[in-house]
Amino acid sequence: MVTTAMPQPVRPVRREQQAPAANPPAAPLPETAHVRTDNFSVYYHDHPAVNRVTLTIPAGKVTAIIGPSGCGKSTLLRAINRMNDFVPGARAEGQLWYCGQDVYGPNCDPVELRRRIGMVFQKPNPFPKSIFRNVAWAPKINGYRGDLEELVERSLRQAALWDEVKDKLDRSALALSGGQQQRLCIARAIAMQPDVLLMDEPCSALDPIATAHIEDLIDQLKTQYTVVLVTHNMQQAGRVSDRTAFMYLGELVEVDATDIIFTRPNNPRTQDYITGRFG
């Protein structure tokens, strides 16, 4: 798992529909990632936070999910790698596939899923350890047998942080600036060699300079990863994403190429949100 250790779930998110009687073994996951939902919903007890969303997230692209607070963006994002398993009372309905595998089916291993689908949270959350151990920790406990020093350097380089920390890898990660800590968290996720990076408001706690660093980094990362970005910042979505999905009150209103969403959307609600009439 590439994120901060979390307590054992009270109970896993369950899907309320009957699983097929004979589910074939899951095929090996391909190297390129692809996520798709079909009439997918997430409930917190009886409240539908995500309501019948059908969405395709193409591999090797940045897909931004925008919408006002409380519209279900983060819930949908966390559903992709089953982080909602840790929320008591959460349940899922419908279908969600990752590389053709049913994410909520009986053959999906959530631990392996989270290794393939890393996550970066809104607030930087480095471990109270050295910079080196922050990046090396997850691969090490997951049995990585390669050269850890090489892996740490490569991950930090991919996160555009190596030149700033290469001479102080033994220092506490908590001494880094906010922007550096967020890039360290990205390096920590990359170190597990995932296919997909989920980013939940990764710049909301950062200053404009640090935000620019993260945005430049996202543009570089899409050459190697599929990136799904939740953001309240529409300008940011316009700058870094290839496709944009607009959600409102738990529903997916519209998804298209980013330039189309921001210049000639099909749905009047999208137009109203983009132009600031609500939100």
Coordinates of C-alpha atoms in Angstrom, one line a residue:
M1 CA 0.0 0.0 0.0
V2 CA 1.4 3.3 -0.9
T3 CA -0.4 5.6 1.5
T4 CA -0.2 6.2 5.2
A5 CA -1.0 3.0 7.2
M6 CA -4.6 3.0 8.2
P7 CA -6.6 1.0 10.7
Q8 CA -8.3 -2.2 9.8
P9 CA -11.8 -1.5 8.3
V10 CA -14.8 -2.0 10.4
R11 CA -16.3 -3.8 7.4
P12 CA -15.5 -3.8 3.7
V13 CA -17.5 -1.8 1.3
R14 CA -20.0 -4.3 -0.1
R15 CA -21.9 -4.3 -3.4
E16 CA -25.6 -4.7 -3.0
Q17 CA -26.2 -6.8 -6.1
Q18 CA -25.7 -10.5 -6.5
A19 CA -22.3 -11.6 -7.8
P20 CA -22.3 -14.0 -10.7
A21 CA -22.5 -17.6 -9.7
A22 CA -19.3 -18.5 -11.6
N23 CA -16.8 -15.8 -11.8
P24 CA -13.8 -16.7 -14.0
P25 CA -10.3 -16.1 -12.5
A26 CA -9.1 -12.6 -13.0
A27 CA -6.7 -12.2 -15.9
P28 CA -3.2 -10.8 -15.3
L29 CA -3.4 -7.0 -15.2
P30 CA -1.9 -5.4 -18.3
E31 CA 0.8 -2.8 -18.0
T32 CA -1.4 0.1 -19.1
A33 CA -4.1 1.1 -16.7
H34 CA -7.7 1.7 -17.6
V35 CA -10.6 2.5 -15.2
R36 CA -14.3 2.3 -16.1
T37 CA -17.6 2.5 -14.2
D38 CA -21.1 1.6 -15.2
N39 CA -24.1 2.8 -13.2
F40 CA -21.8 2.9 -10.2
S41 CA -23.0 4.3 -6.9
V42 CA -21.6 4.7 -3.4
Y43 CA -23.8 5.1 -0.4
Y44 CA -23.0 6.2 3.1
H45 CA -25.7 4.3 4.9
D46 CA -28.8 5.4 2.9
H47 CA -27.3 8.6 1.5
P48 CA -26.1 8.3 -2.2
A49 CA -22.8 10.2 -2.3
V50 CA -22.2 8.9 -5.9
N51 CA -25.3 8.2 -8.0
R52 CA -25.2 5.9 -11.0
V53 CA -22.0 7.2 -12.6
T54 CA -20.8 5.8 -15.9
L55 CA -17.3 7.1 -16.7
T56 CA -14.3 5.9 -18.7
I57 CA -10.8 7.0 -17.6
P58 CA -8.4 6.4 -20.5
A59 CA -4.8 5.2 -19.8
G60 CA -1.9 7.6 -20.1
K61 CA -4.1 10.7 -19.7
V62 CA -4.9 13.2 -16.9
T63 CA -8.6 13.1 -16.1
A64 CA -9.8 15.9 -13.8
I65 CA -13.0 15.6 -11.8
I66 CA -14.5 19.0 -10.9
G67 CA -17.7 20.2 -9.2
P68 CA -18.8 22.0 -6.0
S69 CA -18.1 20.8 -2.5
G70 CA -20.0 17.7 -1.5
C71 CA -20.8 16.6 -5.1
G72 CA -19.1 13.2 -4.7
K73 CA -15.8 13.8 -6.4
S74 CA -13.6 12.5 -3.6
T75 CA -15.9 9.6 -2.8
L76 CA -15.7 8.5 -6.5
L77 CA -11.9 8.9 -6.4
R78 CA -11.5 6.8 -3.3
A79 CA -13.8 4.1 -4.7
I80 CA -11.3 3.4 -7.5
N81 CA -8.8 1.8 -5.1
R82 CA -11.4 0.9 -2.4
M83 CA -10.3 3.4 0.2
N84 CA -14.0 3.6 1.1
D85 CA -13.6 0.2 2.6
F86 CA -12.4 2.0 5.7
V87 CA -15.6 4.1 6.1
P88 CA -18.2 2.4 8.3
G89 CA -21.6 2.2 6.6
A90 CA -20.2 2.7 3.1
R91 CA -21.5 0.4 0.3
A92 CA -21.2 0.3 -3.4
E93 CA -23.6 -0.7 -6.2
G94 CA -23.1 -1.1 -9.9
Q95 CA -19.8 -1.9 -11.7
L96 CA -16.2 -0.5 -11.4
W97 CA -13.5 -2.1 -13.5
Y98 CA -9.7 -1.7 -13.4
C99 CA -8.0 -3.2 -16.4
G100 CA -11.0 -5.3 -17.0
Q101 CA -11.0 -6.7 -13.4
D102 CA -14.1 -6.2 -11.3
V103 CA -12.8 -4.0 -8.4
Y104 CA -15.6 -5.0 -6.1
G105 CA -15.7 -8.7 -7.2
P106 CA -14.6 -11.7 -5.2
N107 CA -11.3 -12.1 -7.1
C108 CA -10.0 -8.6 -6.4
D109 CA -7.3 -8.3 -3.7
P110 CA -7.7 -4.8 -2.2
V111 CA -4.0 -4.7 -1.1
E112 CA -2.8 -5.5 -4.6
L113 CA -5.3 -3.1 -6.0
R114 CA -3.9 -0.3 -3.9
R115 CA -0.4 -1.2 -5.0
R116 CA -1.4 -0.7 -8.6
I117 CA -3.4 2.4 -7.8
G118 CA -1.6 4.8 -5.6
M119 CA -3.1 7.8 -3.9
V120 CA -1.9 11.3 -3.0
F121 CA -4.1 13.2 -0.5
Q122 CA -5.2 16.8 -0.1
K123 CA -2.8 17.5 2.8
P124 CA 0.8 16.3 2.6
N125 CA 1.2 13.4 5.0
P126 CA 4.8 12.3 5.2
F127 CA 5.8 9.8 7.8
P128 CA 7.8 11.0 10.8
K129 CA 10.9 9.3 9.4
S130 CA 13.8 10.3 7.2
I131 CA 13.3 11.3 3.6
F132 CA 14.9 8.1 2.4
R133 CA 12.7 5.9 4.7
N134 CA 9.6 7.7 3.6
V135 CA 10.1 6.5 0.0
A136 CA 11.7 3.1 0.8
W137 CA 9.2 2.1 3.5
A138 CA 6.4 0.7 1.4
P139 CA 8.5 -1.2 -1.1
K140 CA 10.6 -2.7 1.7
I141 CA 7.6 -4.0 3.7
N142 CA 6.1 -5.4 0.5
G143 CA 9.2 -7.5 -0.2
Y144 CA 11.0 -5.4 -2.8
R145 CA 14.3 -7.2 -3.7
G146 CA 15.9 -4.7 -5.9
D147 CA 18.3 -1.9 -5.1
L148 CA 16.4 0.3 -2.6
E149 CA 18.8 3.2 -3.0
E150 CA 18.3 3.2 -6.8
L151 CA 14.5 3.0 -6.4
V152 CA 14.5 5.9 -3.9
E153 CA 16.6 8.0 -6.2
R154 CA 14.5 7.2 -9.3
S155 CA 11.3 7.9 -7.4
L156 CA 12.5 11.2 -6.1
R157 CA 13.7 12.2 -9.6
Q158 CA 10.3 11.4 -11.1
A159 CA 8.8 13.6 -8.4
A160 CA 11.1 16.4 -9.3
L161 CA 12.6 16.4 -5.8
W162 CA 15.9 14.7 -6.0
D163 CA 18.1 17.7 -6.7
E164 CA 16.6 19.4 -3.6
V165 CA 17.1 16.6 -1.1
K166 CA 19.9 14.4 -2.5
D167 CA 22.3 15.6 0.2
K168 CA 19.9 15.3 3.1
L169 CA 18.2 12.0 2.7
D170 CA 18.8 11.1 6.3
R171 CA 16.9 14.2 7.6
S172 CA 13.3 14.2 8.8
A173 CA 10.7 14.6 6.1
L174 CA 8.8 16.8 8.4
A175 CA 11.5 19.5 7.9
L176 CA 10.6 19.9 4.3
S177 CA 8.4 22.7 3.0
G178 CA 4.7 22.0 2.3
G179 CA 5.3 21.7 -1.5
Q180 CA 8.3 19.5 -1.0
Q181 CA 6.3 17.3 1.4
Q182 CA 3.6 16.8 -1.2
R183 CA 6.2 15.9 -3.9
L184 CA 7.7 13.5 -1.4
C185 CA 4.3 11.9 -1.0
I186 CA 4.1 11.6 -4.8
A187 CA 7.5 9.9 -4.8
R188 CA 6.3 7.6 -2.1
A189 CA 3.4 6.5 -4.3
I190 CA 5.6 6.2 -7.3
A191 CA 8.0 4.0 -5.4
M192 CA 5.4 1.2 -5.5
Q193 CA 5.5 1.4 -9.3
P194 CA 1.7 1.8 -9.7
D195 CA -0.3 2.1 -12.9
V196 CA -2.6 4.8 -11.7
L197 CA -2.1 7.9 -9.5
L198 CA -5.2 9.3 -7.7
M199 CA -4.8 12.9 -6.6
D200 CA -7.3 14.4 -4.2
E201 CA -6.9 18.2 -4.2
P202 CA -3.1 17.8 -4.1
C203 CA -2.5 21.6 -4.3
S204 CA -5.2 23.0 -2.0
A205 CA -2.8 23.4 1.0
L206 CA 0.0 24.8 -1.1
D207 CA 1.2 28.3 -2.1
P208 CA 1.2 29.4 -5.8
I209 CA 4.8 28.5 -6.3
A210 CA 4.5 25.0 -4.9
T211 CA 1.3 24.6 -6.8
A212 CA 3.1 25.4 -10.1
H213 CA 5.7 22.7 -9.2
I214 CA 3.0 20.1 -8.7
E215 CA 1.2 21.0 -11.9
D216 CA 4.4 20.8 -13.9
L217 CA 5.0 17.4 -12.3
I218 CA 1.5 16.1 -13.2
D219 CA 2.2 17.0 -16.8
Q220 CA 5.3 14.9 -16.7
L221 CA 3.8 12.0 -14.8
K222 CA 1.1 11.4 -17.4
T223 CA 3.8 10.1 -19.8
Q224 CA 4.1 7.1 -17.5
Y225 CA 0.9 6.9 -15.4
T226 CA -2.8 7.4 -15.7
V227 CA -3.6 10.3 -13.4
V228 CA -7.0 11.1 -11.9
L229 CA -7.2 14.5 -10.3
V230 CA -9.9 15.9 -8.1
T231 CA -9.8 19.6 -7.9
H232 CA -12.0 22.6 -7.0
N233 CA -9.6 24.8 -9.0
M234 CA -11.1 25.0 -12.5
Q235 CA -8.1 26.9 -13.8
Q236 CA -5.9 24.1 -12.6
A237 CA -8.1 21.5 -14.4
G238 CA -7.8 23.5 -17.5
R239 CA -4.0 23.7 -17.3
V240 CA -3.1 20.1 -16.5
S241 CA -5.9 17.7 -17.7
D242 CA -6.7 16.1 -21.0
R243 CA -10.3 15.2 -20.0
T244 CA -12.6 16.8 -17.5
A245 CA -15.6 15.3 -15.8
F246 CA -18.2 17.6 -14.1
M247 CA -20.1 16.2 -11.1
Y248 CA -23.1 17.7 -9.3
L249 CA -25.1 16.3 -6.4
G250 CA -23.5 12.9 -6.8
E251 CA -24.2 12.6 -10.5
L252 CA -21.9 12.8 -13.5
V253 CA -23.3 15.7 -15.6
E254 CA -20.8 15.7 -18.4
V255 CA -17.4 14.5 -19.4
D256 CA -15.4 15.4 -22.5
A257 CA -12.0 16.8 -23.7
T258 CA -11.0 19.6 -21.3
D259 CA -11.0 22.3 -24.0
I260 CA -14.6 21.4 -24.9
I261 CA -15.8 21.4 -21.3
F262 CA -14.4 24.8 -20.7
T263 CA -15.4 26.4 -24.0
R264 CA -18.5 24.7 -25.4
P265 CA -20.0 22.3 -22.9
N266 CA -23.2 20.5 -23.9
N267 CA -25.0 20.7 -20.6
P268 CA -26.4 24.1 -19.2
R269 CA -25.4 23.1 -15.7
T270 CA -21.8 22.7 -16.8
Q271 CA -21.9 26.1 -18.4
D272 CA -23.3 27.6 -15.3
Y273 CA -20.7 26.1 -13.1
I274 CA -17.8 27.0 -15.4
T275 CA -19.0 30.6 -15.6
G276 CA -19.4 30.9 -11.8
R277 CA -23.2 31.2 -11.7
F278 CA -23.1 28.6 -8.8
G279 CA -20.6 26.6 -6.9

